Structures are given as structure tokens and as C-alpha cells.
Amino acid sequence: MEPLWTEIDHVAIAVRDLDAAAAWYERAFGARVVHREVVERDGVAEALLAVADSYVQLLTPTRDDSPVARFLATRGEGLHHVGYRVADCAAALAAVRAQGGRVIDEAPRPGSRGTTVAFVHPSAAFGTLIELVEDPAA
Ligand code: CO
């Protein structure tokens, strides 16, 4: 079959201080923040650093009960999830489920920057939290 993914959309890193982390990437890699957004539903603020056609997504919680806040409390800063860019989020989600993948989102939902996303649980994905990302602008 044709691959369902087309690109690594982003690598997401949970941090305590978004501005400090973004500034470090700017200094260390000459990286550029191309997008910032607060996603209230998920309780996160993000800064996207462009890497060719992909991104490093720095994430920090906006409230104490958000999943990223719990992640920081239990695991500390570090790699949080990998976003795979797909042409059709619903089709990719169905394909993952057909392979026994446990999903967090039962149906695709709005993500940041106008994307449509769905998360796959790490317990059925060899330990990695996966985000399926359909980006109409890509
Ligand atoms: Co993400």
C-alpha cells in the first residue's frame, strides 16, 4: 500500500519555560520561531521552530491539570510526542485502529495552526505518543 505518512510533521518537546527554550534553540541552532499558539482545549502553549519542511514543537502547560503539566510532573522535561504528517487523518486513524492501535482521539479533531489531528496511545505504539497531523497548508 501507499505510505499513509508523508513527512515528520513535528517532534514535540515538553519544557517548563517556553521562551527560554525557544531562545536556546535560536542561539544554538539559528532556529526561527515561525508560529506561536495557545491551545486552550489541550492546556498548552506552543512555539514552532522550522526545520526544513518540519518543526520542532516546544510545548508548555497553561494550567496545572493539563496532560502536559502531568507529563512534566512525572517525567520531567523532554520528548513528548512525534507528529506524523498524513494526507488524510481519518484514514490514518482507521488504519492504526485496524492494527490494534489504541487511540486517544476517537475521531479527528482540530489541532494548532489549522491542522486536523488525532493522537494514538503509546501503549499500543511501542512506547511513543503519536499524533497524526493533516495539514491543509502543507
Ligand atoms: Co503535536
PDB file of N, CA and C in Angstrom, residues 10-60:
ATOM      1  N   HIS A  10       6.201  17.104  13.091  1.00  0.00           N
ATOM      2  CA  HIS A  10       6.925  17.768  14.175  1.00  0.00           C
ATOM      3  C   HIS A  10       7.364  16.774  15.232  1.00  0.00           C
ATOM      4  N   VAL A  11       8.401  17.183  15.942  1.00  0.00           N
ATOM      5  CA  VAL A  11       8.836  16.493  17.154  1.00  0.00           C
ATOM      6  C   VAL A  11       8.495  17.436  18.295  1.00  0.00           C
ATOM      7  N   ALA A  12       7.721  16.948  19.263  1.00  0.00           N
ATOM      8  CA  ALA A  12       7.239  17.810  20.342  1.00  0.00           C
ATOM      9  C   ALA A  12       8.027  17.566  21.617  1.00  0.00           C
ATOM     10  N   ILE A  13       8.474  18.654  22.227  1.00  0.00           N
ATOM     11  CA  ILE A  13       9.305  18.596  23.426  1.00  0.00           C
ATOM     12  C   ILE A  13       8.628  19.403  24.515  1.00  0.00           C
ATOM     13  N   ALA A  14       8.402  18.767  25.648  1.00  0.00           N
ATOM     14  CA  ALA A  14       7.767  19.456  26.778  1.00  0.00           C
ATOM     15  C   ALA A  14       8.825  20.213  27.575  1.00  0.00           C
ATOM     16  N   VAL A  15       8.550  21.484  27.833  1.00  0.00           N
ATOM     17  CA  VAL A  15       9.500  22.328  28.569  1.00  0.00           C
ATOM     18  C   VAL A  15       8.753  23.137  29.628  1.00  0.00           C
ATOM     19  N   ARG A  16       9.497  23.589  30.622  1.00  0.00           N
ATOM     20  CA  ARG A  16       8.876  24.388  31.673  1.00  0.00           C
ATOM     21  C   ARG A  16       8.809  25.860  31.296  1.00  0.00           C
ATOM     22  N   ASP A  17       9.803  26.329  30.538  1.00  0.00           N
ATOM     23  CA  ASP A  17       9.874  27.757  30.191  1.00  0.00           C
ATOM     24  C   ASP A  17       9.972  27.874  28.666  1.00  0.00           C
ATOM     25  N   LEU A  18       8.846  28.175  28.047  1.00  0.00           N
ATOM     26  CA  LEU A  18       8.776  28.197  26.578  1.00  0.00           C
ATOM     27  C   LEU A  18       9.723  29.231  25.982  1.00  0.00           C
ATOM     28  N   ASP A  19       9.751  30.421  26.554  1.00  0.00           N
ATOM     29  CA  ASP A  19      10.594  31.482  25.996  1.00  0.00           C
ATOM     30  C   ASP A  19      12.076  31.141  26.128  1.00  0.00           C
ATOM     31  N   ALA A  20      12.453  30.582  27.272  1.00  0.00           N
ATOM     32  CA  ALA A  20      13.856  30.220  27.478  1.00  0.00           C
ATOM     33  C   ALA A  20      14.267  29.106  26.519  1.00  0.00           C
ATOM     34  N   ALA A  21      13.378  28.132  26.325  1.00  0.00           N
ATOM     35  CA  ALA A  21      13.697  27.016  25.421  1.00  0.00           C
ATOM     36  C   ALA A  21      13.789  27.510  23.981  1.00  0.00           C
ATOM     37  N   ALA A  22      12.853  28.361  23.575  1.00  0.00           N
ATOM     38  CA  ALA A  22      12.879  28.884  22.199  1.00  0.00           C
ATOM     39  C   ALA A  22      14.150  29.698  21.980  1.00  0.00           C
ATOM     40  N   ALA A  23      14.510  30.502  22.954  1.00  0.00           N
ATOM     41  CA  ALA A  23      15.713  31.335  22.824  1.00  0.00           C
ATOM     42  C   ALA A  23      16.966  30.466  22.730  1.00  0.00           C
ATOM     43  N   TRP A  24      16.969  29.353  23.477  1.00  0.00           N
ATOM     44  CA  TRP A  24      18.124  28.451  23.413  1.00  0.00           C
ATOM     45  C   TRP A  24      18.253  27.834  22.017  1.00  0.00           C
ATOM     46  N   TYR A  25      17.140  27.371  21.451  1.00  0.00           N
ATOM     47  CA  TYR A  25      17.187  26.800  20.100  1.00  0.00           C
ATOM     48  C   TYR A  25      17.597  27.847  19.075  1.00  0.00           C
ATOM     49  N   GLU A  26      17.168  29.080  19.283  1.00  0.00           N
ATOM     50  CA  GLU A  26      17.553  30.154  18.359  1.00  0.00           C
ATOM     51  C   GLU A  26      19.064  30.390  18.413  1.00  0.00           C
ATOM     52  N   ARG A  27      19.597  30.401  19.634  1.00  0.00           N
ATOM     53  CA  ARG A  27      21.036  30.632  19.782  1.00  0.00           C
ATOM     54  C   ARG A  27      21.851  29.428  19.312  1.00  0.00           C
ATOM     55  N   ALA A  28      21.407  28.239  19.710  1.00  0.00           N
ATOM     56  CA  ALA A  28      22.219  27.042  19.463  1.00  0.00           C
ATOM     57  C   ALA A  28      22.166  26.585  18.004  1.00  0.00           C
ATOM     58  N   PHE A  29      21.000  26.730  17.360  1.00  0.00           N
ATOM     59  CA  PHE A  29      20.828  26.186  16.013  1.00  0.00           C
ATOM     60  C   PHE A  29      20.514  27.254  14.976  1.00  0.00           C
ATOM     61  N   GLY A  30      20.438  28.515  15.397  1.00  0.00           N
ATOM     62  CA  GLY A  30      19.985  29.538  14.466  1.00  0.00           C
ATOM     63  C   GLY A  30      18.548  29.300  14.057  1.00  0.00           C
ATOM     64  N   ALA A  31      17.802  28.619  14.916  1.00  0.00           N
ATOM     65  CA  ALA A  31      16.402  28.265  14.614  1.00  0.00           C
ATOM     66  C   ALA A  31      15.532  29.512  14.646  1.00  0.00           C
ATOM     67  N   ARG A  32      14.374  29.409  13.979  1.00  0.00           N
ATOM     68  CA  ARG A  32      13.462  30.537  13.915  1.00  0.00           C
ATOM     69  C   ARG A  32      12.072  30.085  14.375  1.00  0.00           C
ATOM     70  N   VAL A  33      11.508  30.836  15.312  1.00  0.00           N
ATOM     71  CA  VAL A  33      10.130  30.558  15.734  1.00  0.00           C
ATOM     72  C   VAL A  33       9.205  31.093  14.643  1.00  0.00           C
ATOM     73  N   VAL A  34       8.443  30.198  14.023  1.00  0.00           N
ATOM     74  CA  VAL A  34       7.571  30.602  12.918  1.00  0.00           C
ATOM     75  C   VAL A  34       6.103  30.651  13.312  1.00  0.00           C
ATOM     76  N   HIS A  35       5.799  30.143  14.492  1.00  0.00           N
ATOM     77  CA  HIS A  35       4.385  30.148  14.924  1.00  0.00           C
ATOM     78  C   HIS A  35       4.327  29.987  16.437  1.00  0.00           C
ATOM     79  N   ARG A  36       3.413  30.731  17.036  1.00  0.00           N
ATOM     80  CA  ARG A  36       3.111  30.547  18.456  1.00  0.00           C
ATOM     81  C   ARG A  36       1.611  30.456  18.590  1.00  0.00           C
ATOM     82  N   GLU A  37       1.167  29.608  19.520  1.00  0.00           N
ATOM     83  CA  GLU A  37      -0.283  29.458  19.683  1.00  0.00           C
ATOM     84  C   GLU A  37      -0.568  28.896  21.066  1.00  0.00           C
ATOM     85  N   VAL A  38      -1.673  29.338  21.644  1.00  0.00           N
ATOM     86  CA  VAL A  38      -2.196  28.728  22.868  1.00  0.00           C
ATOM     87  C   VAL A  38      -3.392  27.887  22.462  1.00  0.00           C
ATOM     88  N   VAL A  39      -3.352  26.600  22.811  1.00  0.00           N
ATOM     89  CA  VAL A  39      -4.466  25.698  22.519  1.00  0.00           C
ATOM     90  C   VAL A  39      -5.172  25.422  23.840  1.00  0.00           C
ATOM     91  N   GLU A  40      -6.239  26.185  24.101  1.00  0.00           N
ATOM     92  CA  GLU A  40      -6.918  26.119  25.404  1.00  0.00           C
ATOM     93  C   GLU A  40      -7.436  24.715  25.697  1.00  0.00           C
ATOM     94  N   ARG A  41      -7.985  24.081  24.683  1.00  0.00           N
ATOM     95  CA  ARG A  41      -8.559  22.752  24.867  1.00  0.00           C
ATOM     96  C   ARG A  41      -7.552  21.762  25.452  1.00  0.00           C
ATOM     97  N   ASP A  42      -6.304  21.873  24.996  1.00  0.00           N
ATOM     98  CA  ASP A  42      -5.268  20.961  25.462  1.00  0.00           C
ATOM     99  C   ASP A  42      -4.457  21.530  26.625  1.00  0.00           C
ATOM    100  N   GLY A  43      -4.722  22.792  26.985  1.00  0.00           N
ATOM    101  CA  GLY A  43      -3.990  23.404  28.086  1.00  0.00           C
ATOM    102  C   GLY A  43      -2.514  23.581  27.799  1.00  0.00           C
ATOM    103  N   VAL A  44      -2.191  23.924  26.546  1.00  0.00           N
ATOM    104  CA  VAL A  44      -0.782  24.099  26.188  1.00  0.00           C
ATOM    105  C   VAL A  44      -0.562  25.384  25.405  1.00  0.00           C
ATOM    106  N   ALA A  45       0.651  25.897  25.538  1.00  0.00           N
ATOM    107  CA  ALA A  45       1.152  26.939  24.650  1.00  0.00           C
ATOM    108  C   ALA A  45       2.281  26.311  23.862  1.00  0.00           C
ATOM    109  N   GLU A  46       2.352  26.634  22.571  1.00  0.00           N
ATOM    110  CA  GLU A  46       3.392  26.042  21.747  1.00  0.00           C
ATOM    111  C   GLU A  46       4.165  27.107  20.994  1.00  0.00           C
ATOM    112  N   ALA A  47       5.410  26.780  20.702  1.00  0.00           N
ATOM    113  CA  ALA A  47       6.237  27.573  19.792  1.00  0.00           C
ATOM    114  C   ALA A  47       6.791  26.597  18.776  1.00  0.00           C
ATOM    115  N   LEU A  48       6.591  26.910  17.501  1.00  0.00           N
ATOM    116  CA  LEU A  48       7.072  26.043  16.429  1.00  0.00           C
ATOM    117  C   LEU A  48       8.342  26.624  15.835  1.00  0.00           C
ATOM    118  N   LEU A  49       9.383  25.789  15.798  1.00  0.00           N
ATOM    119  CA  LEU A  49      10.651  26.159  15.184  1.00  0.00           C
ATOM    120  C   LEU A  49      10.758  25.399  13.872  1.00  0.00           C
ATOM    121  N   ALA A  50      11.001  26.117  12.786  1.00  0.00           N
ATOM    122  CA  ALA A  50      11.057  25.463  11.478  1.00  0.00           C
ATOM    123  C   ALA A  50      12.349  24.678  11.319  1.00  0.00           C
ATOM    124  N   VAL A  51      12.228  23.454  10.810  1.00  0.00           N
ATOM    125  CA  VAL A  51      13.368  22.624  10.404  1.00  0.00           C
ATOM    126  C   VAL A  51      13.013  22.088   9.018  1.00  0.00           C
ATOM    127  N   ALA A  52      13.540  22.695   7.978  1.00  0.00           N
ATOM    128  CA  ALA A  52      13.148  22.352   6.599  1.00  0.00           C
ATOM    129  C   ALA A  52      11.617  22.403   6.508  1.00  0.00           C
ATOM    130  N   ASP A  53      10.982  21.294   6.101  1.00  0.00           N
ATOM    131  CA  ASP A  53       9.520  21.298   5.976  1.00  0.00           C
ATOM    132  C   ASP A  53       8.835  20.774   7.228  1.00  0.00           C
ATOM    133  N   SER A  54       9.598  20.579   8.302  1.00  0.00           N
ATOM    134  CA  SER A  54       9.054  20.065   9.550  1.00  0.00           C
ATOM    135  C   SER A  54       9.275  21.088  10.661  1.00  0.00           C
ATOM    136  N   TYR A  55       8.914  20.683  11.874  1.00  0.00           N
ATOM    137  CA  TYR A  55       9.029  21.591  13.005  1.00  0.00           C
ATOM    138  C   TYR A  55       9.526  20.862  14.244  1.00  0.00           C
ATOM    139  N   VAL A  56      10.194  21.613  15.095  1.00  0.00           N
ATOM    140  CA  VAL A  56      10.307  21.227  16.493  1.00  0.00           C
ATOM    141  C   VAL A  56       9.254  22.046  17.218  1.00  0.00           C
ATOM    142  N   GLN A  57       8.397  21.359  17.978  1.00  0.00           N
ATOM    143  CA  GLN A  57       7.281  21.998  18.670  1.00  0.00           C
ATOM    144  C   GLN A  57       7.589  22.008  20.163  1.00  0.00           C
ATOM    145  N   LEU A  58       7.890  23.186  20.687  1.00  0.00           N
ATOM    146  CA  LEU A  58       8.096  23.311  22.128  1.00  0.00           C
ATOM    147  C   LEU A  58       6.739  23.519  22.777  1.00  0.00           C
ATOM    148  N   LEU A  59       6.481  22.743  23.838  1.00  0.00           N
ATOM    149  CA  LEU A  59       5.176  22.754  24.497  1.00  0.00           C
ATOM    150  C   LEU A  59       5.346  23.078  25.968  1.00  0.00           C
ATOM    151  N   THR A  60       4.467  23.916  26.486  1.00  0.00           N
ATOM    152  CA  THR A  60       4.466  24.138  27.928  1.00  0.00           C
ATOM    153  C   THR A  60       3.012  24.242  28.388  1.00  0.00           C
TER     154      THR A  60
END
